[in-house]
Coordinates of C-alpha atoms (C1' of nucleotides) in Angstrom, one line a residue:
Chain A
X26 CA 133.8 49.4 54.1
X27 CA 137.0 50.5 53.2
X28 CA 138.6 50.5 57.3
X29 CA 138.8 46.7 57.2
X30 CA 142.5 47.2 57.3
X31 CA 143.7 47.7 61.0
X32 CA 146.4 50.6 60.2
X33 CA 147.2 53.4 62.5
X34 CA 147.3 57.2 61.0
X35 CA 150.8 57.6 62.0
X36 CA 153.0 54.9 62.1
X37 CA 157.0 54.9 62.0
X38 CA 157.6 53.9 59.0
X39 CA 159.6 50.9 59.0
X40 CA 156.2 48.8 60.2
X41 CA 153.6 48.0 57.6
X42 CA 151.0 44.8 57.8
X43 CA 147.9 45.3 59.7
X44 CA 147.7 45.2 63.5
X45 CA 145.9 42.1 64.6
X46 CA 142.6 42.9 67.1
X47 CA 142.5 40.5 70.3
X48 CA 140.8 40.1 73.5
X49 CA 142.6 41.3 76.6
X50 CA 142.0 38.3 77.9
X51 CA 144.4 36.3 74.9
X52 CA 147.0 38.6 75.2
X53 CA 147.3 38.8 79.2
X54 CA 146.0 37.3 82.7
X55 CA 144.6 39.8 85.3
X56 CA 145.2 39.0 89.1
X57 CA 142.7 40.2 92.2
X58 CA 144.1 42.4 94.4
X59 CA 143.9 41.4 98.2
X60 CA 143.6 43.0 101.3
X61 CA 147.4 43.8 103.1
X62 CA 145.8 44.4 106.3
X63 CA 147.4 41.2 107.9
X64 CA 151.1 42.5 106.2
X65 CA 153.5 43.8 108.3
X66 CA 155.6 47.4 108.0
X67 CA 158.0 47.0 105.4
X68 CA 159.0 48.7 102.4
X69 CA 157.0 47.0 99.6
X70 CA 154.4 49.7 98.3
X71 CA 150.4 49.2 98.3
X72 CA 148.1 50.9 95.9
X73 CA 145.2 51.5 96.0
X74 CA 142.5 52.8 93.4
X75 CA 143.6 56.2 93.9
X76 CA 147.6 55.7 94.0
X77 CA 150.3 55.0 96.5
X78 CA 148.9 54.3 100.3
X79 CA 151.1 52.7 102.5
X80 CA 154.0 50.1 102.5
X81 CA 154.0 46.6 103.7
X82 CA 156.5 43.6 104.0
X83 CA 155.0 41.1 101.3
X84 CA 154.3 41.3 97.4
X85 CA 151.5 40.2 95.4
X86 CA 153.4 40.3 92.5
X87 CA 157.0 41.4 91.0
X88 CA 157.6 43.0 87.1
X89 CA 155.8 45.5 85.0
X90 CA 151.7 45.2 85.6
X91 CA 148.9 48.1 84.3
X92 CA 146.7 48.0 87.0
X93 CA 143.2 49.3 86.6
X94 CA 140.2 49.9 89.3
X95 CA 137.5 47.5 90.1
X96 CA 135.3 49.6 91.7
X97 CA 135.2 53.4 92.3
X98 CA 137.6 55.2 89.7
X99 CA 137.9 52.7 87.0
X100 CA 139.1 54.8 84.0
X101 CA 142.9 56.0 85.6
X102 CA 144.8 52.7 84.5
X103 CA 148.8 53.0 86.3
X104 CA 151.8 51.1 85.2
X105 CA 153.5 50.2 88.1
X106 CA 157.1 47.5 88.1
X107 CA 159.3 46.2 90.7
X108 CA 157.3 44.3 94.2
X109 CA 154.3 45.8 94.7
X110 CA 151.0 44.5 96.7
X111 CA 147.4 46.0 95.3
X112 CA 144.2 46.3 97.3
X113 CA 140.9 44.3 96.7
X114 CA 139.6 47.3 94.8
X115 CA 142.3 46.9 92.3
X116 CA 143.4 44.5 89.7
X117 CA 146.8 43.9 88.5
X118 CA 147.7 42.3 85.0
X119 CA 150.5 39.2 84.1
X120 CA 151.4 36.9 81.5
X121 CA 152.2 39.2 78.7
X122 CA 151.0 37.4 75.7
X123 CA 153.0 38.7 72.4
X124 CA 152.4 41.7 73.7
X125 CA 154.4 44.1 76.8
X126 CA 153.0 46.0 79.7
X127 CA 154.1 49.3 78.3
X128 CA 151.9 49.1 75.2
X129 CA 149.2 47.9 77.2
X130 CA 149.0 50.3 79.7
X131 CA 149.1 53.2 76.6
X132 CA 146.1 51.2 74.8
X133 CA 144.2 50.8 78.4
X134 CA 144.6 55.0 78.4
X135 CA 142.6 54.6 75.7
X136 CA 140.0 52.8 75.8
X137 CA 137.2 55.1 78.0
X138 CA 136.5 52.1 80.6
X139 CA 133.1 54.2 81.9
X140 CA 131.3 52.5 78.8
X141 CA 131.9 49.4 80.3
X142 CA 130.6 49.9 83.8
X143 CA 128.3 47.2 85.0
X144 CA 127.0 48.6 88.1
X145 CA 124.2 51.2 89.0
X146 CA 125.6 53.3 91.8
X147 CA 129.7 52.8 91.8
X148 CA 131.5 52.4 88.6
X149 CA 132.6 48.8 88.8
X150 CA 134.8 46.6 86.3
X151 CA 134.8 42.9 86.4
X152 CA 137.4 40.7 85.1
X153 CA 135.5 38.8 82.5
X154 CA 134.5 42.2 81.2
X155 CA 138.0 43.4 81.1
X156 CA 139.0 40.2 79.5
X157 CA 136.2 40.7 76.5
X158 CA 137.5 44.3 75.7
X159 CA 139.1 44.0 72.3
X160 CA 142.6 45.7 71.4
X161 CA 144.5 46.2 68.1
X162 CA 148.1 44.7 68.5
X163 CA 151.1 44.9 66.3
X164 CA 154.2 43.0 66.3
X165 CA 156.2 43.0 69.6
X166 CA 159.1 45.1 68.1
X167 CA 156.7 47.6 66.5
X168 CA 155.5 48.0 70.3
X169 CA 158.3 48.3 72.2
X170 CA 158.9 51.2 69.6
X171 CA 155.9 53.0 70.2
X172 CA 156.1 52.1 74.1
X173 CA 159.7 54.2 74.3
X174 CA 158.4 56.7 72.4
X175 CA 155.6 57.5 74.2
X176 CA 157.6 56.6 77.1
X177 CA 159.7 59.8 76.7
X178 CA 156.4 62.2 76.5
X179 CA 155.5 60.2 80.0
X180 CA 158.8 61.2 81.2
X181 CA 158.4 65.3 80.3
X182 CA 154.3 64.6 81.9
X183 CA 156.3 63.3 85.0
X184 CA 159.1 66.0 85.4
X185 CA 156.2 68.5 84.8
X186 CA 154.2 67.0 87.7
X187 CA 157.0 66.6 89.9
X188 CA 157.8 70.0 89.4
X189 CA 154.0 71.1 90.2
X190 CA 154.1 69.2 93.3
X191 CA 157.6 70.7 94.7
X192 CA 155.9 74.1 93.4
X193 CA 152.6 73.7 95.3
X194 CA 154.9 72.5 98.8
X195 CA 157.3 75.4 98.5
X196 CA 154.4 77.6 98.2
X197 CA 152.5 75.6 101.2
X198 CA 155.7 75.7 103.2
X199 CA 156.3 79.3 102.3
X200 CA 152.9 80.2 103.6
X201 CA 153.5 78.4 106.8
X202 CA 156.4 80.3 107.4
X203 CA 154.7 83.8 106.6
X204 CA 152.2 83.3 108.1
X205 CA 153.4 81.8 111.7
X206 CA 155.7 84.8 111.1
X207 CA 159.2 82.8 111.0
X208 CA 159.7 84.4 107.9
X209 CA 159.7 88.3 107.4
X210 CA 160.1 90.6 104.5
X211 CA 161.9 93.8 105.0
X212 CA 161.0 97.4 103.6
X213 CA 162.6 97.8 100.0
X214 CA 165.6 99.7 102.6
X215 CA 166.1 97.0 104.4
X216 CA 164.4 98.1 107.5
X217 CA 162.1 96.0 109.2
X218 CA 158.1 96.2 109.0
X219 CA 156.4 97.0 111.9
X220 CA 155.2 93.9 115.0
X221 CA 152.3 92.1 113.6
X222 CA 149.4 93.4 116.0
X223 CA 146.2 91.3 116.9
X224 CA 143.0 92.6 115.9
X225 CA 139.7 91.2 115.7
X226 CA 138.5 90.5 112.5
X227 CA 135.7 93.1 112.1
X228 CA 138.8 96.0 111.8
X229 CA 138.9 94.7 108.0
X230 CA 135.6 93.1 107.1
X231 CA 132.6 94.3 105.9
X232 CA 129.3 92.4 105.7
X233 CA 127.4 92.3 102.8
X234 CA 123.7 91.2 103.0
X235 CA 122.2 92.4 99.6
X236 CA 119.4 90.6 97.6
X237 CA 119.6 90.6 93.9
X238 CA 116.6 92.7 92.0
X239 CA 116.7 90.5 89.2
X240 CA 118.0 86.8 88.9
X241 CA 121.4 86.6 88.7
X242 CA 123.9 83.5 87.5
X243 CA 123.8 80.8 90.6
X244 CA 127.3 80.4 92.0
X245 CA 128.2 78.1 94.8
X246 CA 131.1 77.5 97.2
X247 CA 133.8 74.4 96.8
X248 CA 136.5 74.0 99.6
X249 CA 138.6 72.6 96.3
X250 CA 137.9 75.1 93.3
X251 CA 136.3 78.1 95.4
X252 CA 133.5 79.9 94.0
X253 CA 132.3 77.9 91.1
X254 CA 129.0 78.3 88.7
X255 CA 126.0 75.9 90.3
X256 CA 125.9 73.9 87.2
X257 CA 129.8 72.7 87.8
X258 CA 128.4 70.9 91.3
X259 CA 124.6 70.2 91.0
X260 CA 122.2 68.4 88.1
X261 CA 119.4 70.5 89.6
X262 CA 118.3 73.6 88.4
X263 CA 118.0 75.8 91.6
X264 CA 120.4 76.2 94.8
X265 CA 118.0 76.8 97.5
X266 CA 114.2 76.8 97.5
X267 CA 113.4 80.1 96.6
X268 CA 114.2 82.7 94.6
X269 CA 114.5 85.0 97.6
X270 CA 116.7 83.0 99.4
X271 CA 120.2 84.3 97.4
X272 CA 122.4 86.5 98.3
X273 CA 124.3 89.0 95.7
X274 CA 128.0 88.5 95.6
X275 CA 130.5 90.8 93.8
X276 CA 134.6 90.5 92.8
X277 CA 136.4 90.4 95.4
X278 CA 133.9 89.3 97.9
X279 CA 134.1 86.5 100.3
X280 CA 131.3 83.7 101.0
X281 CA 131.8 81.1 103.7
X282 CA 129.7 78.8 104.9
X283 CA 128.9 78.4 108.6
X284 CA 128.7 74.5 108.5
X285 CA 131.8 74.0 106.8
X286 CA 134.5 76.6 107.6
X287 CA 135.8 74.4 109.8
X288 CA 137.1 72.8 107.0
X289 CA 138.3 75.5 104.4
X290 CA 135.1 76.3 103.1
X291 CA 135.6 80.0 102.2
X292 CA 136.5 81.5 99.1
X293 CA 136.6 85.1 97.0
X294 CA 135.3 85.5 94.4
X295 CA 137.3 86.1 91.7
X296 CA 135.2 87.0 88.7
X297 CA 134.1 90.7 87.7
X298 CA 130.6 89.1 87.4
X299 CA 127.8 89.8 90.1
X300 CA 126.7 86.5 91.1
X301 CA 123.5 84.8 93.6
X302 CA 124.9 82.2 96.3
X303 CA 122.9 80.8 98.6
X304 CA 121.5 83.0 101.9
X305 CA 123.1 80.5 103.8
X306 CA 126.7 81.4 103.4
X307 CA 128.2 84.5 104.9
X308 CA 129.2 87.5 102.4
X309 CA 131.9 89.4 103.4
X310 CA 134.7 92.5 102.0
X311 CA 137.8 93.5 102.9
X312 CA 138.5 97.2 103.8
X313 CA 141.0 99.3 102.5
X314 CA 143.7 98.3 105.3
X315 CA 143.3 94.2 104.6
X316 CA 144.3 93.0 100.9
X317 CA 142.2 90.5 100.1
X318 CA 144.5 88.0 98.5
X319 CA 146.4 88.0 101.5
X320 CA 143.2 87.3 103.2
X321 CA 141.9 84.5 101.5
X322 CA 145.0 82.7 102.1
X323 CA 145.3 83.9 105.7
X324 CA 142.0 82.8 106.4
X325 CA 142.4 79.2 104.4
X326 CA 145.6 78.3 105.9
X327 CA 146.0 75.2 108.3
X328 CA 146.3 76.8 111.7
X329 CA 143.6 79.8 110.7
X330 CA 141.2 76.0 109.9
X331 CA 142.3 74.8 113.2
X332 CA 141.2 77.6 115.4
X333 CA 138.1 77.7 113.2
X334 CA 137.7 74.1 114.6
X335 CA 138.1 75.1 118.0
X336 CA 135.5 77.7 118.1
X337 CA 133.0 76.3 116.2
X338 CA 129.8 75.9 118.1
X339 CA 127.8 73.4 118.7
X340 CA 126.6 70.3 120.7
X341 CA 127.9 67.3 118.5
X342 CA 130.7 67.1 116.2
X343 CA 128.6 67.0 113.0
X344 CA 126.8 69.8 114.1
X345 CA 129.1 72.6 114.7
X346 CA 129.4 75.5 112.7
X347 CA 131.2 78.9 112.8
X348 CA 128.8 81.9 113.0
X349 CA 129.9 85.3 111.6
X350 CA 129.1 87.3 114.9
X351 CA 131.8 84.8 116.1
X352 CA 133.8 84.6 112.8
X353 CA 134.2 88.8 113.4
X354 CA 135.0 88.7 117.2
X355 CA 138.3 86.0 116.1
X356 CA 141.8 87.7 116.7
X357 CA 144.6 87.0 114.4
X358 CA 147.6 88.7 114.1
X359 CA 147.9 91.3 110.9
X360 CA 151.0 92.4 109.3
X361 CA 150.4 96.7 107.8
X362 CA 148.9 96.8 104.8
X363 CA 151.7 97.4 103.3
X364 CA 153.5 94.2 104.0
X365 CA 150.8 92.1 103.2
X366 CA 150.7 93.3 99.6
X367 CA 154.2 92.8 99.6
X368 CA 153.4 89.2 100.3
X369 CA 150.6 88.6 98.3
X370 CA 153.0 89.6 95.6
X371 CA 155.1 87.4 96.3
X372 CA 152.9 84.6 96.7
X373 CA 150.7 85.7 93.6
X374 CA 154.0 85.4 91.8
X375 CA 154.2 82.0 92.7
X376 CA 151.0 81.4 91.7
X377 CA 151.9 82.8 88.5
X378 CA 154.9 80.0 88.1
X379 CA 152.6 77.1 89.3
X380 CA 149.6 78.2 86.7
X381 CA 152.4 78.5 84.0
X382 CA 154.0 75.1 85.0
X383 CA 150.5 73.4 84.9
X384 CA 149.8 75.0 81.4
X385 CA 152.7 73.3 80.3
X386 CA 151.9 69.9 81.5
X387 CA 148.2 70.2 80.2
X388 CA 149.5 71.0 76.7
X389 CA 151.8 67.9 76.6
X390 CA 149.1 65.6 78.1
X391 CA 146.9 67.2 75.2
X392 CA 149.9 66.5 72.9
X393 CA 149.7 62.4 74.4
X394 CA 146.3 62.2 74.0
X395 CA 146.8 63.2 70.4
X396 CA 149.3 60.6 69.6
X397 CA 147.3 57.9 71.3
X398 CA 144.5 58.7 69.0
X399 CA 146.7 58.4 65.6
X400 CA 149.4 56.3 67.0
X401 CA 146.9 53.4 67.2
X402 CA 144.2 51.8 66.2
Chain B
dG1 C1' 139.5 33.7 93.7
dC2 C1' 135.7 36.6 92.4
dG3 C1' 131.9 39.6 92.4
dG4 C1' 128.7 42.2 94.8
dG5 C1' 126.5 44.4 98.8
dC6 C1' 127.5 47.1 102.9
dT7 C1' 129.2 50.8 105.2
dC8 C1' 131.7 54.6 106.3
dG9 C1' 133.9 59.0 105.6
dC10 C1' 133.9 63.0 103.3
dC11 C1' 131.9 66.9 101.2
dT12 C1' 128.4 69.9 100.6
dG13 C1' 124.9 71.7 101.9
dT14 C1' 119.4 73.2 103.1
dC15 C1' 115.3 73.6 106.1
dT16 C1' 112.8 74.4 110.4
dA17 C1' 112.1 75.3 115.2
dT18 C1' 113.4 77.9 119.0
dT19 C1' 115.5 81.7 121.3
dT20 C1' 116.9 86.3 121.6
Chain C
dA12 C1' 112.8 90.1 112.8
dA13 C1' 117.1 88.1 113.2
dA14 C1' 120.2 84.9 115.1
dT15 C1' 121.1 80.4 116.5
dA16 C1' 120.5 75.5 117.3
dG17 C1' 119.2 71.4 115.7
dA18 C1' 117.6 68.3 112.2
dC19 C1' 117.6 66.5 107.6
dA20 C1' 119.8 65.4 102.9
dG21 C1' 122.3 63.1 99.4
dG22 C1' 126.1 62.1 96.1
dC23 C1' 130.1 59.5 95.7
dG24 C1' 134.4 57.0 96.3
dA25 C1' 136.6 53.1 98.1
dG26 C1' 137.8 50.0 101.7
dC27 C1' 135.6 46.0 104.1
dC28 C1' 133.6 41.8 104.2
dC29 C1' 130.9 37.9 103.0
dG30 C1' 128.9 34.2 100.3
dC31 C1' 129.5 31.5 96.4

DNA sequence: GCGGGCTCGCCTGTCTATTT
DNA sequence: AAATAGACAGGCGAGCCCGC
C-alpha cells in the first residue's frame, strides 16, 4: 500500500520528490534498423544483434542511441554514440524526451526484456511493445548524476574486459608460437631442449573403453565449455537410448567426438568425478611421457583442427568424421616431456591471470547489478 | 517503415545398415 | 563382433526478404 511513493533505496542525497513512471514511448522514439548491404566500404561501423560486424560508408543515425534486438538476443541492450548504421534485426532509439540515452540504456539493463517476447520460436521485440514498457524517471539533473556514476563502474567493466581480451590473444598468440615451434624455452641452464620429434599419436594415448557397473552422472562434450554435466546442454533426461550405451570417463581423460573433431570437439575432463558420456565419443589417456594439459591444447589448437579437417573421412562435407584408428595413426611433432610441462606451466600460469582477471570483472558486474537494483526504481 | 515468416549456418549429436 | 559409412535429428540465433 505503502510503495505508492516512486523512491529509490539509495539515492544521493541532494534529490528528493518521487520519480515520475512513463512509457518508453513518451520519453523517446525508436528507429528500424536497415539492411547496409547496398553501403559501400567505409569507416562508419554496423552492429548487429550480437555487436560490431563490419563498416560501411553511410549512417543511419548520429549521437548517443541504446539500441536493443528485435529478434534473436533481445535482452543485451548497447549504448552506442558517434555515426553508426544498425541492421534490420536491431533497433536504435532518438528523441530523448526529458530524459538522456545514458540513463536509459542503465534502466533498459534492467528491465529483463524475455518477459516481453511475443514470438514462439525466436525471441522477438516489437516497437509498440517496447514503446508500452513503463520506466521510473527522475529529473534530468538527478540522471545525468546517476548516468556518470554508473558510468565510471562501466569504465572499470570495460578496462576489465579489455584486459581479458588482450589476455586471451597473448595466450592465443603465445600458443601459436609454441606450438609452430617459433618460440622455444630453454633448460633452467640455458641450454636448449632437445628437436621436437614426430610420433604418431598412439606413443602417448591410451584408449579407454569401460562400461559403468552402476549409473553414473551423464556428462557431455561442448566444443565451448568442454566436458559439461548433460543437464547444462539438454531438457531431456537421458543422453543416448540406453543405459548400455555410456562410456565411463575418469579425471584427466579425453572424449572426442568422431563427427565433430574437425571442429574442436575434444575435451579432458577435469573433475575428480567418474562420469557416463555417450559410447559415441572416443575415450582416451595420456601416458606418462605426454602431459595432458599440454595435450588438450596441442590437440585444440588451430592448425592440429585443420589437419583434423583434412583427414576426416567421408563422402560429403557434412558427413566426415575423424575415427580413432585414424585419430592414433596422425603424426605431430612432440617436445620431451620435460618441456612440455615446462609449457604447460607456463601457459596454466596464464590461465591463472586470465581466471583471476575474469573474477574481477564478474564481481564488479555483480557490484552493477546491485546498484541498478537500489539505485532505481 | 514495420512485423513476421523463411532459411541458413552452426553446433551437437544419435541411430542403423553395411563391411571387415 | 567391431569398425565404418551413411542417414537422420533438432535447437537456436540472426540475417534475408517479402507483404502490408
Amino acid at each position: 500500500m505503502s510503495n505508492k511513493e516512486n523512491i529509490p533505496k539509495l539515492r544521493f542525497k541532494e534529490f528528493s520528490g518521487e520519480w515520475e513512471e512513463k512509457a518508453t514511448g513518451q520519453v523517446l522514439k525508436i528507429g528500424s534498423g536497415k539492411d547496409y548491404k547496398h553501403l559501400e566500404n567505409g569507416n562508419i561501423p554496423v552492429y548487429g544483434t550480437g555487436g560490431l560486424m563490419t563498416y560501411v560508408n553511410d549512417y543511419l543515425y548520429d549521437g548517443v542511441s541504446v539500441c536493443i534486438g528485435r529478434k534473436g538476443t533481445i535482452d543485451k541492450p548497447m549504448l552506442l554514440s558517434g555515426k553508426f548504421w544498425t541492421v534490420d534485426t536491431l533497433f536504435y532509439t532518438h528523441s530523448f524526451k526529458e530524459s538522456i540515452p545514458e540513463f536509459i540504456f542503465s534502466i533498459f539493463q534492467k528491465i529483463n526484456w524475455k518477459l516481453y517476447n511475443e514470438a514462439s520460436g525466436v525471441p522477438s521485440l516489437s516497437k509498440a511493445t517496447i514503446e508500452k514498457v513503463k520506466v521510473n524517471v527522475p529529473k534530468k539533473q538527478e540522471q545525468e548524476k546517476i548516468a556518470s556514476f554508473l558510468s565510471s563502474i562501466d569504465k572499470k567493466i570495460n578496462q576489465l574486459s579489455k584486459k581479458d581480451e588482450l589476455l586471451q590473444n597473448y595466450k592465443k598468440a603465445m600458443m601459436q608460437k609454441i606450438f609452430s615451434q617459433k618460440l622455444r624455452f630453454k633448460k633452467e641452464d640455458g641450454s636448449d631442449y632437445p628437436k621436437w620429434e614426430k610420433y604418431e599419436l598412439k606413443e602417448f594415448l591410451i584408449e579407454r573403453v569401460e562400461y559403468p557397473e552402476e549409473l553414473l552422472p551423464i556428462y557431455s562434450l561442448t566444443i565451448e565449455k568442454g566436458i559439461i554435466p548433460k543437464s547444462e546442454r539438454y531438457e531431456r533426461a537421458f543422453l543416448v537410448k540406453s543405459d548400455y550405451e555410456y562410456k565411463t570417463m575418469k579425471e584427466n581423460d579425453f572424449a572426442y567426438n568422431p563427427m565433430n573433431l574437425r571442429f574442436g570437439a575434444l575435451a579432458r575432463h577435469k573433475e575428480k568425478l567418474d562420469v557416463m558420456v555417450s559410447k559415441y565419443y572416443n575415450i582416451f589417456y595420456c601416458n606418462e611421457k605426454l602431459n595432458s594439459y599440454f595435450a588438450v591444447l596441442y590437440f585444440t589448437n588451430y592448425n592440429s583442427i585443420q589437419f583434423y579437417n583434412k583427414m576426416a573421412t567421408g563422402s560429403l562435407e557434412e558427413k566426415k568424421r575423424v575415427h580413432f584408428r585414424e585419430f592414433l595413426k596422425f603424426k605431430f611433432s612432440f617436445p620431451t616431456i620435460e618441456e612440455q610441462t615446462k609449457i604447460a606451466n607456463f601457459l596454466s600460469s596464464l590461465d591463472t591471470k586470465i581466471s583471476q582477471n575474469k573474477k574481477a570483472l564478474e564481481e564488479t558486474q555483480r557490484f552493477k547489478k546491485a546498484l541498478l537494483q537500489k539505485m532505481f526504481v
